[in-house]
Short mmCIF file of C-alpha atoms in Angstrom, two decimals:
data_model
loop_
_atom_site.label_atom_id
_atom_site.label_comp_id
_atom_site.label_asym_id
_atom_site.label_seq_id
_atom_site.Cartn_x
_atom_site.Cartn_y
_atom_site.Cartn_z
CA MET A 92 64.38 128.89 -86.01
CA HIS A 93 62.58 130.99 -83.39
CA VAL A 94 64.64 134.16 -82.98
CA ASN A 95 63.82 137.54 -81.45
CA GLY A 96 60.13 136.65 -81.17
CA VAL A 97 59.67 135.50 -84.80
CA ASP A 98 60.25 132.40 -86.90
CA LEU A 99 63.04 132.67 -89.49
CA CYS A 100 63.55 130.11 -92.23
CA VAL A 101 67.27 129.27 -92.39
CA GLN A 102 69.34 127.00 -94.61
CA THR A 103 72.99 126.11 -94.04
CA PHE A 104 75.75 124.75 -96.28
CA GLY A 105 79.08 123.19 -95.36
CA ASP A 106 80.96 122.18 -92.25
CA PRO A 107 79.70 123.85 -89.02
CA ALA A 108 83.31 123.84 -87.80
CA ALA A 109 84.44 126.06 -90.71
CA PRO A 110 84.46 129.88 -90.47
CA PRO A 111 80.79 130.97 -90.47
CA VAL A 112 79.39 133.32 -93.14
CA LEU A 113 75.91 134.81 -92.75
CA LEU A 114 74.34 135.93 -96.06
CA VAL A 115 71.64 138.60 -95.80
CA ASN A 116 69.27 139.47 -98.63
CA ASN A 117 65.47 139.45 -98.68
CA SER A 118 64.51 135.91 -99.72
CA LEU A 119 67.20 133.38 -98.94
CA LEU A 120 66.97 132.44 -102.62
CA GLY A 121 68.56 135.81 -103.36
CA TRP A 122 71.76 133.84 -102.77
CA PRO A 123 71.72 131.00 -105.34
CA ALA A 124 72.39 127.54 -103.94
CA GLU A 125 75.37 126.99 -106.26
CA PHE A 126 76.90 130.30 -105.13
CA CYS A 127 76.48 129.18 -101.49
CA ALA A 128 77.98 125.76 -102.29
CA ARG A 129 81.05 127.40 -103.82
CA LEU A 130 81.56 129.44 -100.66
CA ALA A 131 81.00 126.35 -98.51
CA ALA A 132 83.75 124.54 -100.42
CA GLY A 133 86.15 127.24 -99.17
CA PRO A 134 85.61 125.73 -96.60
CA ARG A 135 83.03 127.99 -94.97
CA PHE A 136 79.89 127.35 -92.94
CA VAL A 137 77.36 129.32 -94.99
CA MET A 138 73.97 130.44 -93.70
CA ARG A 139 71.19 132.09 -95.71
CA TYR A 140 67.73 133.02 -94.41
CA ASP A 141 64.43 134.71 -95.24
CA LEU A 142 63.82 138.12 -93.70
CA ARG A 143 60.47 138.66 -92.02
CA ASP A 144 57.67 138.95 -94.59
CA THR A 145 59.63 137.05 -97.23
CA GLY A 146 59.80 133.37 -98.13
CA ARG A 147 58.78 131.10 -95.27
CA SER A 148 59.66 133.36 -92.35
CA THR A 149 57.01 135.01 -90.17
CA ALA A 150 54.51 136.85 -92.39
CA THR A 151 52.59 139.94 -91.30
CA ASP A 152 51.08 142.75 -93.36
CA PRO A 153 54.01 144.03 -95.45
CA ASP A 154 52.18 147.31 -96.12
CA ALA A 155 52.08 148.04 -92.38
CA PRO A 156 54.98 146.11 -90.82
CA PRO A 157 54.73 145.81 -87.01
CA TYR A 158 58.50 146.17 -86.66
CA VAL A 159 61.31 148.58 -87.52
CA LEU A 160 64.62 148.23 -89.35
CA ARG A 161 66.48 147.70 -86.09
CA ASP A 162 64.27 144.66 -85.41
CA LEU A 163 65.60 143.09 -88.62
CA VAL A 164 69.12 143.86 -87.37
CA ALA A 165 68.30 142.23 -84.01
CA ASP A 166 66.95 139.21 -85.92
CA ALA A 167 70.33 138.77 -87.62
CA ALA A 168 72.23 139.16 -84.35
CA GLY A 169 69.92 136.69 -82.63
CA LEU A 170 70.21 134.20 -85.47
CA ILE A 171 74.01 134.11 -85.14
CA GLY A 172 73.63 133.29 -81.46
CA ALA A 173 70.82 130.78 -82.02
CA LEU A 174 73.10 128.88 -84.40
CA GLY A 175 75.58 128.49 -81.54
CA LEU A 176 78.07 131.02 -82.90
CA ARG A 177 79.89 133.82 -81.12
CA ARG A 178 80.24 135.85 -84.30
CA ALA A 179 80.08 135.45 -88.07
CA HIS A 180 81.36 137.01 -91.24
CA VAL A 181 78.39 138.95 -92.59
CA ALA A 182 77.64 139.67 -96.27
CA GLY A 183 74.63 141.83 -97.12
CA PHE A 184 73.23 142.47 -100.61
CA GLY A 185 71.03 145.50 -101.34
CA VAL A 186 68.67 145.99 -98.40
CA GLY A 187 70.71 143.29 -96.64
CA GLY A 188 73.58 145.76 -96.78
CA TRP A 189 71.64 148.14 -94.54
CA ILE A 190 71.18 145.32 -92.05
CA GLY A 191 74.88 144.42 -92.31
CA GLN A 192 76.02 147.98 -91.64
CA LEU A 193 73.78 148.37 -88.60
CA LEU A 194 74.67 144.90 -87.33
CA ALA A 195 78.37 145.83 -87.36
CA LEU A 196 77.65 149.20 -85.73
CA ASP A 197 75.16 148.13 -83.06
CA HIS A 198 76.23 144.51 -82.43
CA PRO A 199 79.98 144.56 -83.18
CA GLU A 200 80.55 141.50 -81.01
CA ARG A 201 78.58 139.45 -83.55
CA VAL A 202 80.52 140.52 -86.68
CA ALA A 203 83.94 139.13 -87.62
CA SER A 204 84.02 140.89 -91.00
CA LEU A 205 81.63 142.72 -93.26
CA ALA A 206 80.96 142.51 -97.00
CA LEU A 207 78.57 145.05 -98.53
CA LEU A 208 77.24 144.21 -101.99
CA CYS A 209 75.25 146.61 -104.18
CA THR A 210 74.04 148.78 -101.31
CA ARG A 211 74.30 152.34 -99.98
CA PRO A 212 74.93 154.13 -96.66
CA THR A 213 71.47 155.72 -96.35
CA ALA A 214 68.00 154.33 -95.64
CA PRO A 215 65.03 154.10 -98.05
CA GLY A 216 63.80 157.38 -99.43
CA PRO A 217 65.65 160.34 -100.93
CA SER A 218 69.39 159.89 -100.65
CA ASP A 219 72.03 162.43 -99.65
CA PRO A 220 72.84 165.10 -102.24
CA ASP A 221 76.35 163.72 -102.82
CA LEU A 222 75.08 160.21 -103.59
CA PRO A 223 73.65 159.17 -106.97
CA GLU A 224 69.96 158.28 -106.89
CA HIS A 225 68.14 155.45 -108.66
CA SER A 226 68.41 155.84 -112.42
CA PRO A 227 65.45 157.56 -114.13
CA GLU A 228 64.93 154.47 -116.28
CA ILE A 229 64.57 152.07 -113.36
CA MET A 230 62.28 154.48 -111.50
CA GLU A 231 60.11 154.90 -114.60
CA PHE A 232 59.66 151.13 -114.75
CA PHE A 233 58.72 150.75 -111.09
CA MET A 234 56.47 153.82 -111.08
CA THR A 235 54.63 153.28 -114.38
CA GLU A 236 54.69 149.55 -115.13
CA PRO A 237 51.35 148.05 -114.00
CA GLU A 238 51.82 145.50 -111.25
CA PRO A 239 50.65 141.99 -112.13
CA ASP A 240 47.92 140.07 -110.42
CA TRP A 241 50.08 138.63 -107.65
CA SER A 242 47.96 135.48 -107.60
CA ASP A 243 48.74 134.86 -111.29
CA ARG A 244 52.04 132.98 -111.29
CA ALA A 245 52.74 133.42 -115.00
CA ALA A 246 52.08 137.17 -114.86
CA VAL A 247 54.31 137.56 -111.82
CA LEU A 248 57.17 135.68 -113.46
CA ALA A 249 56.94 137.84 -116.57
CA TYR A 250 56.92 141.01 -114.44
CA GLN A 251 59.89 139.87 -112.39
CA ALA A 252 61.89 138.93 -115.47
CA ALA A 253 61.24 142.39 -116.91
CA ALA A 254 62.34 144.01 -113.66
CA ARG A 255 65.49 141.92 -113.49
CA ARG A 256 66.36 142.82 -117.07
CA ARG A 257 66.23 146.51 -116.13
CA LEU A 258 68.33 145.98 -113.01
CA ALA A 259 70.96 144.02 -114.91
CA GLY A 260 74.13 145.32 -116.47
CA SER A 261 75.47 144.56 -119.94
CA HIS A 262 76.35 140.91 -119.27
CA PRO A 263 74.18 138.65 -121.44
CA PHE A 264 70.77 138.45 -119.78
CA ASP A 265 69.28 134.97 -119.32
CA GLU A 266 65.53 135.55 -119.26
CA ALA A 267 64.70 131.86 -118.88
CA ALA A 268 66.90 131.63 -115.79
CA ALA A 269 65.35 134.82 -114.41
CA ARG A 270 61.87 133.33 -114.78
CA GLU A 271 62.98 130.08 -113.15
CA ASP A 272 64.47 131.95 -110.20
CA ALA A 273 61.33 134.06 -109.82
CA GLY A 274 59.22 130.91 -109.94
CA ARG A 275 61.19 129.24 -107.16
CA ILE A 276 60.79 132.35 -105.01
CA TYR A 277 57.08 132.64 -105.81
CA ASP A 278 56.35 129.01 -104.99
CA ARG A 279 57.75 129.23 -101.46
CA THR A 280 56.28 132.60 -100.49
CA VAL A 281 53.89 132.73 -97.56
CA ALA A 282 50.62 134.57 -98.20
CA ALA A 283 50.22 137.53 -95.85
CA ALA A 284 47.26 139.76 -95.09
CA PRO A 285 46.10 142.07 -92.28
CA PRO A 286 43.55 140.63 -89.83
CA GLY A 287 40.15 140.14 -91.44
CA ALA A 288 41.45 140.56 -94.98
CA VAL A 289 41.56 137.91 -97.66
CA PRO A 290 45.04 136.31 -97.81
CA ARG A 291 46.86 137.10 -101.02
CA LYS A 292 49.91 135.72 -102.70
CA ILE A 293 52.65 138.36 -102.67
CA HIS A 294 55.94 137.99 -104.45
CA PRO A 295 58.95 138.68 -102.19
CA ALA A 296 60.25 141.39 -104.51
CA ASN A 297 56.98 143.24 -104.02
CA GLN A 298 56.90 142.40 -100.32
CA ILE A 299 60.32 143.81 -99.63
CA ALA A 300 59.70 146.97 -101.66
CA SER A 301 56.43 147.78 -99.89
CA THR A 302 57.79 146.72 -96.51
CA PHE A 303 60.89 148.91 -96.62
CA ALA A 304 58.88 151.83 -97.98
CA ALA A 305 56.64 151.58 -94.90
CA LEU A 306 59.38 150.66 -92.43
CA ASP A 307 60.65 153.01 -89.71
CA SER A 308 64.38 153.09 -90.39
CA GLY A 309 65.25 155.01 -87.24
CA ASP A 310 68.27 157.26 -86.89
CA ARG A 311 70.74 157.82 -89.71
CA TRP A 312 73.93 155.79 -89.57
CA ARG A 313 76.11 157.15 -92.37
CA GLU A 314 77.81 159.54 -89.96
CA ARG A 315 78.79 156.56 -87.79
CA LEU A 316 80.57 154.57 -90.51
CA GLY A 317 83.91 155.87 -89.27
CA GLU A 318 83.34 153.88 -86.06
CA LEU A 319 83.57 150.55 -87.87
CA THR A 320 86.67 148.56 -87.07
CA VAL A 321 85.82 145.22 -88.72
CA PRO A 322 87.52 144.34 -92.04
CA THR A 323 85.13 145.47 -94.77
CA LEU A 324 84.85 144.59 -98.44
CA VAL A 325 82.57 146.65 -100.69
CA VAL A 326 81.42 144.93 -103.89
CA HIS A 327 79.50 146.99 -106.44
CA GLY A 328 78.33 146.68 -110.01
CA GLU A 329 79.82 149.28 -112.33
CA GLU A 330 76.44 149.65 -114.08
CA ASP A 331 74.12 149.35 -111.05
CA PRO A 332 70.99 151.41 -111.92
CA PHE A 333 69.31 151.02 -108.52
CA PHE A 334 72.19 152.02 -106.23
CA PRO A 335 74.68 153.54 -108.72
CA LEU A 336 78.39 152.99 -108.17
CA GLY A 337 78.91 156.26 -106.28
CA ASN A 338 77.09 154.69 -103.33
CA GLY A 339 79.60 151.85 -103.08
CA GLU A 340 82.48 154.29 -103.52
CA ALA A 341 81.15 156.34 -100.60
CA LEU A 342 80.96 153.25 -98.39
CA ALA A 343 84.53 152.26 -99.25
CA ARG A 344 85.74 155.81 -98.64
CA GLU A 345 83.98 156.33 -95.31
CA ILE A 346 84.55 152.93 -93.67
CA PRO A 347 88.12 152.83 -92.32
CA GLY A 348 90.33 150.42 -94.27
CA ALA A 349 87.52 149.21 -96.54
CA GLN A 350 88.42 147.64 -99.88
CA LEU A 351 86.36 148.27 -103.03
CA LEU A 352 85.76 145.63 -105.72
CA VAL A 353 84.01 147.02 -108.82
CA LEU A 354 82.37 144.47 -111.11
CA PRO A 355 82.50 145.54 -114.79
CA ARG A 356 79.33 145.23 -116.88
CA THR A 357 77.34 144.38 -113.74
CA GLY A 358 74.10 145.97 -112.52
CA HIS A 359 72.15 145.49 -109.29
CA GLU A 360 72.77 141.76 -109.37
CA LEU A 361 75.22 138.91 -108.87
CA PRO A 362 75.07 137.21 -112.28
CA ARG A 363 76.85 133.91 -112.84
CA PRO A 364 79.68 135.48 -114.91
CA VAL A 365 80.95 137.37 -111.84
CA TRP A 366 80.92 134.41 -109.42
CA ASP A 367 84.49 133.49 -110.36
CA THR A 368 85.49 136.95 -109.12
CA VAL A 369 83.17 137.43 -106.17
CA VAL A 370 83.48 134.01 -104.50
CA PRO A 371 87.32 134.06 -104.33
CA ALA A 372 87.17 137.67 -103.12
CA LEU A 373 84.81 136.72 -100.29
CA LEU A 374 86.96 133.72 -99.39
CA ARG A 375 90.13 135.85 -99.26
CA HIS A 376 88.35 138.54 -97.25
CA THR A 377 86.95 136.12 -94.67
CA GLU A 378 90.22 134.17 -94.52
CA VAL A 379 92.20 137.24 -93.48
CA ALA A 380 89.53 138.27 -90.98
CA ALA A 381 89.29 134.71 -89.59
CA ALA A 382 93.04 134.64 -89.05
CA GLU A 383 92.86 137.93 -87.17
CA ASP A 384 89.87 136.69 -85.18
#
């Protein structure tokens, strides 16, 4: 769909007449199809999409993105309208949680309810002193582990599986499934390069990391969380090494009326063992908000 001056790859599940739920991550495959189908059976009209510079959406140079964080927020707001909707229930995971927070703050007319999964109330870079930072172990991996040749599919899948293992909690880790997921993401990624450069295959996990590191995030928004009036559910892994649990606790504390769901043995992830908890929680949350709406 052409939205806000760019092309966004979107996939929908379920009955368009059901309450709409917009899922925000980096690649749309960050929300597994079976997870989306379970939500759609709610019934819900579920929408997932690729952010700019991921998957099949508009690709630029992710090391020098010609847009800012608020453009990604405007993309989400425009997508809701382009799909013929007045508003939607919005769920954002990780970096998608930043987009969800700003969407609810800056475009409240588009948000019926908000779910924030494994995210924090501050932008990329050093966090606030009262919030726990990335674990030393995960930072050591990302800072010292040599990046693979991003044109070598096998090397990329091995690297991504190793990264996912370190982001995971103490649930049993399925390395074969992690490699399969990484392969699906790799195979549908658009090659991006600056003008005049040789196009290169970039894995979305690397794209989003380099993009957000280079992105202008604009003004802080943590101090504005008290302005939120939409029903909010915060979901966070008890063992999240990337955005440790204190970040989710801060969100739940500072957003009026927010509810906190802590997932035992869970890292920076939504592993299959927690779906039986998370899907019903999202359905209950959006059901109450839909009734109020």
